[in-house]
C-alpha positions as a printed Julia matrix, in Angstrom:
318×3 Matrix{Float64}:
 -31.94  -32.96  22.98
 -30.11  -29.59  21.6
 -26.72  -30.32  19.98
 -24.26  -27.22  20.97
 -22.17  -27.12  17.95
 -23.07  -26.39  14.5
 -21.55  -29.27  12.09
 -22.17  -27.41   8.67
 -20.88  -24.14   7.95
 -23.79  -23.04   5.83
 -26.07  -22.95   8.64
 -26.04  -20.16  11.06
 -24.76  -20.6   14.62
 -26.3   -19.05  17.52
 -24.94  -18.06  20.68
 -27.12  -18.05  24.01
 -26.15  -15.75  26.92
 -25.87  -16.73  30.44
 -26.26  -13.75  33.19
 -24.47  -10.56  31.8
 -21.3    -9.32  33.35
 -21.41  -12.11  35.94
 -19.69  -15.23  33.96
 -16.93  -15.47  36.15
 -19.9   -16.64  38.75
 -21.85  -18.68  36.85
 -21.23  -21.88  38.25
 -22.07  -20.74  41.74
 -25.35  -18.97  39.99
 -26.13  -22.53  38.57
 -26.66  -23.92  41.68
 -30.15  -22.22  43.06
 -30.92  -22.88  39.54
 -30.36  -26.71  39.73
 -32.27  -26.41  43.24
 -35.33  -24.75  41.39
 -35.44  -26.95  38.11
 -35.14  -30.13  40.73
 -38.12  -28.77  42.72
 -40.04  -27.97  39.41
 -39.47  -31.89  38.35
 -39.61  -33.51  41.59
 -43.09  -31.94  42.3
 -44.9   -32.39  38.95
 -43.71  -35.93  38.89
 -44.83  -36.71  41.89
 -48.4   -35.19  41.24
 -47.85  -37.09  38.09
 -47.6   -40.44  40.19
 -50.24  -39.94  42.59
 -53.12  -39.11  39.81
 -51.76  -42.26  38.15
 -52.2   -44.48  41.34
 -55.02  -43.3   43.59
 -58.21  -44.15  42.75
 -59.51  -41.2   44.44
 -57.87  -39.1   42.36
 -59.48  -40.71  39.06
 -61.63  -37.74  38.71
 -62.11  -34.61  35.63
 -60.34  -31.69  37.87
 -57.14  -33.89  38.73
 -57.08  -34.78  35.4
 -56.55  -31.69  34.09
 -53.93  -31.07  36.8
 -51.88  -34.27  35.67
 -52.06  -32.71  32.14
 -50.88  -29.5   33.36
 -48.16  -31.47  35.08
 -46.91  -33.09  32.37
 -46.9   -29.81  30.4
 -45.1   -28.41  33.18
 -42.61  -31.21  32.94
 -41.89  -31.2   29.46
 -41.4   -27.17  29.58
 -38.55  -27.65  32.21
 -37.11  -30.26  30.23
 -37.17  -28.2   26.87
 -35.09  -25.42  28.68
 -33.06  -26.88  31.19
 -30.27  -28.22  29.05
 -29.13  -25.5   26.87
 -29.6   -23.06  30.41
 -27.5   -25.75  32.69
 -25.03  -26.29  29.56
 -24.32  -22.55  29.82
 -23.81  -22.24  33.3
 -22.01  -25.54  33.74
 -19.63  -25.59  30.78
 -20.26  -22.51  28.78
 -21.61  -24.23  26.04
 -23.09  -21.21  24.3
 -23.34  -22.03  20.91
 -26.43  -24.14  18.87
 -27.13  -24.72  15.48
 -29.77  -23.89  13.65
 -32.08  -27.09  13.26
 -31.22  -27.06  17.08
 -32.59  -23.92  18.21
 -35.63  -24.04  15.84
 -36.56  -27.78  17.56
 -36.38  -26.15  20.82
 -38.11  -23.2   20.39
 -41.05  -25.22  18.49
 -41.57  -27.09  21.77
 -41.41  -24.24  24.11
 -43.67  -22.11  22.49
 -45.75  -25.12  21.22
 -46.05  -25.89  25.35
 -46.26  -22.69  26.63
 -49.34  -22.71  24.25
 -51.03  -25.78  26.31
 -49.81  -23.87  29.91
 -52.05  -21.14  28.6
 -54.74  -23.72  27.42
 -55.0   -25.96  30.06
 -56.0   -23.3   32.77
 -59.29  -22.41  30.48
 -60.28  -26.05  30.74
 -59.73  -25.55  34.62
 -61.77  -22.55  34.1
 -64.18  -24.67  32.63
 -64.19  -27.16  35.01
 -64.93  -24.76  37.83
 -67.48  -22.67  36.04
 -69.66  -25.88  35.42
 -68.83  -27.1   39.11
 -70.25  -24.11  40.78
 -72.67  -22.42  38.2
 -74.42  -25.99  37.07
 -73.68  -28.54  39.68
 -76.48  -30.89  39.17
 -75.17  -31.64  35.22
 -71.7   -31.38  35.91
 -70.95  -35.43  35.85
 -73.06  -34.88  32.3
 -70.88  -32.41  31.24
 -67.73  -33.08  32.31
 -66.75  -36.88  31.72
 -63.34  -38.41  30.62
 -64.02  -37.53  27.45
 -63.98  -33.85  27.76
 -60.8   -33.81  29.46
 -59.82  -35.88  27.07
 -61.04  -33.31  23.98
 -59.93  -30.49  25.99
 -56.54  -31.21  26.36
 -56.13  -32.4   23.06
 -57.31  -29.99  21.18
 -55.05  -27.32  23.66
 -51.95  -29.21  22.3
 -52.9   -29.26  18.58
 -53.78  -25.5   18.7
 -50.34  -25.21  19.82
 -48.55  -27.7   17.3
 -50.8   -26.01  14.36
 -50.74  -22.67  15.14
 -46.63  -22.91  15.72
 -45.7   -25.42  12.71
 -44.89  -22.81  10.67
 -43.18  -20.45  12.56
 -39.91  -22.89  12.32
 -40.08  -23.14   8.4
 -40.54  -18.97   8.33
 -37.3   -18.64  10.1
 -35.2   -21.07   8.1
 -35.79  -19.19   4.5
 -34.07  -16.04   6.24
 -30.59  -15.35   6.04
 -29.05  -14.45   9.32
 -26.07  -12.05   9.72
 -23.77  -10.92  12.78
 -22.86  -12.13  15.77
 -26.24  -14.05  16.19
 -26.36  -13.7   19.85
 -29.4   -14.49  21.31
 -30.74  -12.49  24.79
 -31.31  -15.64  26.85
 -30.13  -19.17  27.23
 -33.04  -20.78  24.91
 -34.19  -20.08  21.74
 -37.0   -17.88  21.83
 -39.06  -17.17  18.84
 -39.22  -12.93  18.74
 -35.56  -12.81  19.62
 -34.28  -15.22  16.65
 -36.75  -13.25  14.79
 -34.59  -10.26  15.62
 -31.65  -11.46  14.24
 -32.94  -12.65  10.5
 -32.18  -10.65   7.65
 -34.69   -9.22   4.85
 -37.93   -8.22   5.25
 -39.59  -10.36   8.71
 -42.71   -8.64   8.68
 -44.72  -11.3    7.52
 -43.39  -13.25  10.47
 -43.97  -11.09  12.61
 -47.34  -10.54  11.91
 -48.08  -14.47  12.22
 -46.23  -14.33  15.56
 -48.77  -11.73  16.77
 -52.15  -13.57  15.5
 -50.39  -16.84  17.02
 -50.48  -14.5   20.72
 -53.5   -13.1   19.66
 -55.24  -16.79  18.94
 -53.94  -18.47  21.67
 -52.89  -16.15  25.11
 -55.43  -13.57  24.64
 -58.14  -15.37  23.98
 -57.43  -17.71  26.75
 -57.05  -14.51  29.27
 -60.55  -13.5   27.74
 -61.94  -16.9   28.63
 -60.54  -17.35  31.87
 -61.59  -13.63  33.14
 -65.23  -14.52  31.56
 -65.25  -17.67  33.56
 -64.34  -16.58  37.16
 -65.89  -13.23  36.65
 -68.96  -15.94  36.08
 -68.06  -17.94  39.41
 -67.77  -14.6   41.44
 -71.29  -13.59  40.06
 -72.87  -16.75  40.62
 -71.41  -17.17  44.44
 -72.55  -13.46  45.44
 -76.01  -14.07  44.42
 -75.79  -16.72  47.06
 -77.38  -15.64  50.74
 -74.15  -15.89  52.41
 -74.86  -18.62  54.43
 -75.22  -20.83  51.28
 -72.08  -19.13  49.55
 -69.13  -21.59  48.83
 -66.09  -19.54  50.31
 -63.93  -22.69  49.89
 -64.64  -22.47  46.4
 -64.14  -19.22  45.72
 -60.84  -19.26  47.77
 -59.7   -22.42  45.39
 -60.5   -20.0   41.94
 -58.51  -17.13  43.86
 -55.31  -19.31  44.08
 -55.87  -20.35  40.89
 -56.57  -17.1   39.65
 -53.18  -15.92  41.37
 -51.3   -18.83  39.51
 -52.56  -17.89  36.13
 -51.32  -14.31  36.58
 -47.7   -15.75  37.95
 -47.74  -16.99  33.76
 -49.2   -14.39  32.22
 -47.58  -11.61  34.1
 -43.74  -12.34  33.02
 -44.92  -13.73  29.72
 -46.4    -9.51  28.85
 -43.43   -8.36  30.1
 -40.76  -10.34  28.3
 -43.23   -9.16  25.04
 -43.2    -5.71  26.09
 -39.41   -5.84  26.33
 -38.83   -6.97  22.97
 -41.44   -5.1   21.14
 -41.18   -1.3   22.71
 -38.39   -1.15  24.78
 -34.44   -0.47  23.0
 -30.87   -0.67  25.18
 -32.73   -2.43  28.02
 -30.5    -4.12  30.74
 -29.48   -7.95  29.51
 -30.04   -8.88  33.1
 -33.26   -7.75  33.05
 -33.77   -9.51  29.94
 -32.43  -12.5   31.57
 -34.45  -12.39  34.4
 -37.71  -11.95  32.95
 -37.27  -14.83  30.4
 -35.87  -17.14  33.41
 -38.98  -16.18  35.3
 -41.39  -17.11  32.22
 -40.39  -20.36  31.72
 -38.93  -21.33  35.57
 -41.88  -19.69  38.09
 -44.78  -21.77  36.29
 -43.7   -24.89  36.58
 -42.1   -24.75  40.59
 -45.28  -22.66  41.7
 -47.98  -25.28  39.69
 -47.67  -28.2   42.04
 -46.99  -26.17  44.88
 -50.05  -23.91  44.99
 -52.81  -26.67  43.51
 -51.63  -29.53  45.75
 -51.43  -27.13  49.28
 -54.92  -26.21  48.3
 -56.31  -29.5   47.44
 -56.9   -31.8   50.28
 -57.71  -34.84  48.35
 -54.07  -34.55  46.87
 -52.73  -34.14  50.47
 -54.74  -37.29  51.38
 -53.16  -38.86  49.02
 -49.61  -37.81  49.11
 -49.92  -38.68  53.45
 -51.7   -42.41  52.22
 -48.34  -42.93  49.78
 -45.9   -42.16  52.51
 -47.37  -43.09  55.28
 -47.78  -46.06  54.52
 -44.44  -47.46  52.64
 -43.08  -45.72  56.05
 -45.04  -48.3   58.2
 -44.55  -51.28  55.15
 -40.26  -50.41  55.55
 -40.64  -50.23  59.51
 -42.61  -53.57  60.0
């Protein structure tokens, strides 16, 4: 996907960083990396392959959770070879048309990990505040709309961040603070007068991560309501249990994603580990928590992964 090496010398080169001060190790720090990005891939395939094959599974909620996985899938995918090409062979450098294709996808998927969770939202909302029209409401088609329109807000809104960046001039060392492109910290490095960029990059935040915060708070804040005005036999603690978790899953996004912002927008001479950490933990944590948390707390998905094994373990032992 990402070609290392520039090939034309009017281009600018960039250089990606691995883990500050420890290169000497970075082999041996590659290696819970590998173990991590394997888990993240492993996992949302698998949940990939189970919504594909069981019937049971044919329904709006999982769905949304296959999209999610597949978001989650291509996200690893985007990062993991310039990050493993650093650690492995110290492949640090990438041309421009390089590190603008990569960047377009990360951001242009972290937009659909943002939007995909509101649909969820949505799903839940409808589940628990209007059960009896909720097979009216929420059909194939919706998930269908949904998720479709989440990925061309993303492709739209981003489009022309990529041709922004390539009518600036870039100048010194061009080293970058993390081992993929990332669209505040090429930013950074342009010459001239960026504020126009800038500014889009803040109404494409603005348009798509806080307005999906706003809409996810709105909808659970909904759910909460809705289950306390229950007597408390009748109350749905399952239900409000699930949201929690998923609640707690949205925040393990959102919560390095502000902080990696906050870091480059108000914060000068801060560590490059830190840096390093943060922006690992944006794009890594997401993807190996997602299939963890939603298929531990999903028994149909448990169901189903016990129905796949269990029974090519009795088909190989007869």
């Amino acid at each position: 996907m990402l070609a290392f090496n520039s090939t034309a010398s009017n281009w600018p080169t960039f250089s990606f960083i691995g883990i500050p001060g420890l290169e000497a190790a970075h082999i041996w720090i590659s290696i819970p990396f590998c173990v991590l990005y394997l888990i993240a891939l492993v996992g949302n395939a698998l949940l990939l392959i189970l919504v594909t094959a069981e019937q049971n599974l044919h329904e709006p909620q999982f769905y949304f959770l296959a999209v999610l996985a597949l978001t989650d899938l291509g996200l690893s995918l985007s990062t993991m070879p310039s990050v493993l090409a650093v650690f492995w062979f110290d492949a640090r450098h990438v041309g421009l048309d390089a590190c603008l294709t990569q960047m377009f996808f990360i951001h242009t998927l972290s937009s659909v990990e943002s939007g995909i969770p509101v649909a969820m939202a949505f799903d839940h909302l409808v589940a628990i505040c209007a059960p009896l029209n909720y097979n009216r409401i929420v059909t194939h088609s919706t998930v269908a709309c949904l998720s479709g329109a989440a990925l061309g807000r993303g492709a739209t809104l981003l489009a022309p961040l990529p041709f922004f960046l390539r009518t600036f001039p870039f100048c010194g060392a061009n080293i970058l603070s993390h081992s993929y492109c990332y669209y505040p910290d090429v930013l950074n490095l342009a010459c001239g007068d960026v504020s126009f960029s800038s500014a889009y990059g803040l109404v494409f935040v603005l348009c798509t991560f806080a307005v999906d915060v706003v809409f996810i708070l709105g909808s659970y804040m909904k759910i909460l309501g809705t289950i306390m005005k229950l007597e408390i036999q009748d109350r749905n603690w399952r239900s409000l249990h699930t949201c929690a978790c998923h609640l707690c899953t949205v925040l393990v996004f959102y919560l390095p994603l502000i902080s990696l912002a906050m870091l480059h927008c108000y914060t000068q001479d801060t560590s490059p580990i830190l840096y390093t950490t943060m922006s690992n933990a944006y794009l890594l944590m997401t993807p190996l928590l997602n299939p963890l948390v939603y298929s531990l707390k999903s028994q149909p998905i448990q169901a189903a992964l016990h129905k796949q094994f269990w029974v090519q373990r009795v088909t190989a032992g007869e």
